[in-house]
Short mmCIF file of C-alpha atoms in Angstrom, two decimals:
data_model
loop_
_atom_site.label_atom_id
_atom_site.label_comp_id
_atom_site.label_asym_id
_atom_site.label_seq_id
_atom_site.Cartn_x
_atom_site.Cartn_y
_atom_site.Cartn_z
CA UNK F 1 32.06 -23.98 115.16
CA UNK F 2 28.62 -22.84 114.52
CA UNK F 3 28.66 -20.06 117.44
CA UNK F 4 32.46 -18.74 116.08
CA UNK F 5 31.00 -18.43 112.66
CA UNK F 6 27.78 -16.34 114.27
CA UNK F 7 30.22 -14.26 116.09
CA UNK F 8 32.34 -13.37 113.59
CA UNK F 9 29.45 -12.49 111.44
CA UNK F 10 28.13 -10.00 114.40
CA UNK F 11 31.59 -8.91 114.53
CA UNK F 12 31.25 -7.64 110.39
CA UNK F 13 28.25 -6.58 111.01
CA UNK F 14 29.51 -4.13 113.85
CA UNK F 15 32.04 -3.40 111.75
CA UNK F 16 29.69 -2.13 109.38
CA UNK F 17 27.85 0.23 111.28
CA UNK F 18 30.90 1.59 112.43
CA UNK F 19 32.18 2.38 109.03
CA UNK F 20 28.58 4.10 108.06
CA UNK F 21 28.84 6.11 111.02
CA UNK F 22 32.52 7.39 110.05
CA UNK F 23 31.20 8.21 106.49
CA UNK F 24 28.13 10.11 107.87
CA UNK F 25 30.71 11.95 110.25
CA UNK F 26 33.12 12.93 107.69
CA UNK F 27 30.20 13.96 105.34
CA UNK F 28 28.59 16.20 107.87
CA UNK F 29 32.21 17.82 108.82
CA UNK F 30 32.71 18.22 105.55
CA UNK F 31 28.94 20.12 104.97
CA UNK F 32 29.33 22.08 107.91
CA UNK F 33 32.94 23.50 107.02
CA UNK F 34 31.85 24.49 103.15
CA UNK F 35 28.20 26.00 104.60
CA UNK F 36 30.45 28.26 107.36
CA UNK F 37 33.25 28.93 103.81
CA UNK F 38 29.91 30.13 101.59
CA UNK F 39 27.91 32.10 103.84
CA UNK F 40 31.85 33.98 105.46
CA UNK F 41 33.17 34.45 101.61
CA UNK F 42 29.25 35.95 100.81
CA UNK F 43 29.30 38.14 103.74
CA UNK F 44 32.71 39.67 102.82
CA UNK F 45 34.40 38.39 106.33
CA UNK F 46 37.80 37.71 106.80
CA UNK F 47 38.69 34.20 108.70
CA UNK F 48 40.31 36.63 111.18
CA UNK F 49 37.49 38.93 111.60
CA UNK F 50 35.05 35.55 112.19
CA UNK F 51 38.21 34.71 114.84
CA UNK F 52 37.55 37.98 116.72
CA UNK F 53 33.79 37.68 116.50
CA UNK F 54 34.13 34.09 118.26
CA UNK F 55 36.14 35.58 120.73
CA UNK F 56 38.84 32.98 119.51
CA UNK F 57 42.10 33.43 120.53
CA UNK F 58 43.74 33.40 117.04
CA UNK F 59 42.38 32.26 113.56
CA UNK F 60 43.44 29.38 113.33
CA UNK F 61 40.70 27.58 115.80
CA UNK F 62 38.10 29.12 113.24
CA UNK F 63 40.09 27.86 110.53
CA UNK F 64 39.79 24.20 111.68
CA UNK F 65 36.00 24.79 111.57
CA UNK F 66 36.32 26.31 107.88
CA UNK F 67 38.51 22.68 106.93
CA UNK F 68 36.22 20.14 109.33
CA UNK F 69 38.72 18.93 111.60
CA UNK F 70 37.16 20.16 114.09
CA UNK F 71 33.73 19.92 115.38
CA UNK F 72 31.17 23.39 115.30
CA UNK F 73 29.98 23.89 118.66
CA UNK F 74 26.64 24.98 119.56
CA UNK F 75 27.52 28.33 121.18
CA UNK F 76 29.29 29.26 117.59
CA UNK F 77 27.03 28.51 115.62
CA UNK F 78 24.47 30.26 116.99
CA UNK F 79 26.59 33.20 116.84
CA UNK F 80 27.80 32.85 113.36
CA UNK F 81 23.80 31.90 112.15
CA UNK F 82 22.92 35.57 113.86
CA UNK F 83 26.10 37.24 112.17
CA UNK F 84 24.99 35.45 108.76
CA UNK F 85 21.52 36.43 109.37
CA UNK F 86 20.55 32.84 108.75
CA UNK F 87 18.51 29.85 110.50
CA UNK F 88 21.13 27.79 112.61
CA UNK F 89 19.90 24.77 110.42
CA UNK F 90 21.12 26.33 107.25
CA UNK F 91 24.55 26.37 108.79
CA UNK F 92 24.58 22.78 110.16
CA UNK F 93 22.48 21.51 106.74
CA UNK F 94 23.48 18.25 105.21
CA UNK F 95 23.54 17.10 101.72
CA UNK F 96 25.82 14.33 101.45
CA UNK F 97 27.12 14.01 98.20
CA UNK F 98 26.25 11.20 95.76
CA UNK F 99 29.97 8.98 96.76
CA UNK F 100 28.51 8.76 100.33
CA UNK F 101 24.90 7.78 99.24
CA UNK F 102 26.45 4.95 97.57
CA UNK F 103 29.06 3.71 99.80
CA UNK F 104 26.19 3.75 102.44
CA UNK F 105 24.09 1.38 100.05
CA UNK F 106 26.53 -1.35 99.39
CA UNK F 107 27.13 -1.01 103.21
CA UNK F 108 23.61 -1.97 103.95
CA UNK F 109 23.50 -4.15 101.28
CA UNK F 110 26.16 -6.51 103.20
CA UNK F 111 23.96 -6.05 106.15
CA UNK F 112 21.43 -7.98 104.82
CA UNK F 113 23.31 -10.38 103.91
CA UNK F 114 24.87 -10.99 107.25
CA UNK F 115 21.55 -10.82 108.96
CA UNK F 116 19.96 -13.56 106.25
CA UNK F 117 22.96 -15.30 107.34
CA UNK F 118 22.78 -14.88 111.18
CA UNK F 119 18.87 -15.99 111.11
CA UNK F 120 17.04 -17.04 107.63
CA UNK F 121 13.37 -17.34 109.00
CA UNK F 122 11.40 -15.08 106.76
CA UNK F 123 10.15 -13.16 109.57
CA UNK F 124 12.93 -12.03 110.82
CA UNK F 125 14.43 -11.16 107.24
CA UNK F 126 11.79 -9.25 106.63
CA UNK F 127 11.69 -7.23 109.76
CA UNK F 128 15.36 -6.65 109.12
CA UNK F 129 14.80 -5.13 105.34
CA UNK F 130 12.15 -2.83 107.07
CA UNK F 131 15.07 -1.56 110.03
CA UNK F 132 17.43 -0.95 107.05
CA UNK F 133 15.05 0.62 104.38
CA UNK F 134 14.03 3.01 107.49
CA UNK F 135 17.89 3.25 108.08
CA UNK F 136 18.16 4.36 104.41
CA UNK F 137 15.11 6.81 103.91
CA UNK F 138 16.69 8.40 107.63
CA UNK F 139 20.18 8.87 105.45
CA UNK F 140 18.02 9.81 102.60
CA UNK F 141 16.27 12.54 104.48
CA UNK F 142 19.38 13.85 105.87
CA UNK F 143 18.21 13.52 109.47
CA UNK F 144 21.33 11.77 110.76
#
């Protein structure tokens, strides 16, 4: 019974990770597509024009960029940084907005929780706040 319980905790705690990792995708899409919007609306471009540029075959494949469904690839983004005269980074920038932050907190909040859980020795707790709170400050930083 013991070992079921333990699995089913790893199983959340999987879980978890997964769901932070959808949140931090969907929050980067979602930076991405409104830096590429900004920097074509402050440039004067039309979606079409950016199309052509790309050497896309209509506008629409830009367009998906413009609403994040789908992902920016390398080659077009360096293109579009040296057509927006700007650092590739600026275009792929993010600053996830305060709703993520916080979802991602009560996230690793339950973490804990299952890892106090899964093993209560001090030690190990406390090496587990330390993998989180470097988890956090990565999120924090924007480097994921």
């Amino acid at each position: 019974m013991q070992n079921l319980l333990i699995f089913h905790k790893c199983v959340c705690f999987l879980q978890s990770l997964f769901k932070i990792r959808k949140i931090m995708e969907t929050a980067l899409k979602s930076n991405i597509a409104e830096n590429l919007r900004k920097h074509r609306v402050l440039k004067g471009y039309t979606q079409e024009y950016i199309a052509e540029y790309l050497g896309k075959r209509d506008y629409t494949a830009y367009s998906r960029y413009e609403q994040g469904r789908s992902n920016l690839k390398m080659e077009d983004a360096i293109k579009l940084a040296s057509l927006y005269e700007v650092d590739v980074q600026e275009l792929i920038s993010v600053s996830p907005s305060i709703s993520y932050s916080s979802e991602i907190q009560k996230k690793s909040s339950g973490l804990v929780s299952i890892l106090v859980d899964l093993d209560g020795s001090s030690s190990t707790l406390e090496n587990n706040i330390s993998r989180l709170k470097k988890i956090n400050d990565l999120i924090s930083k924007q480097e994921i």
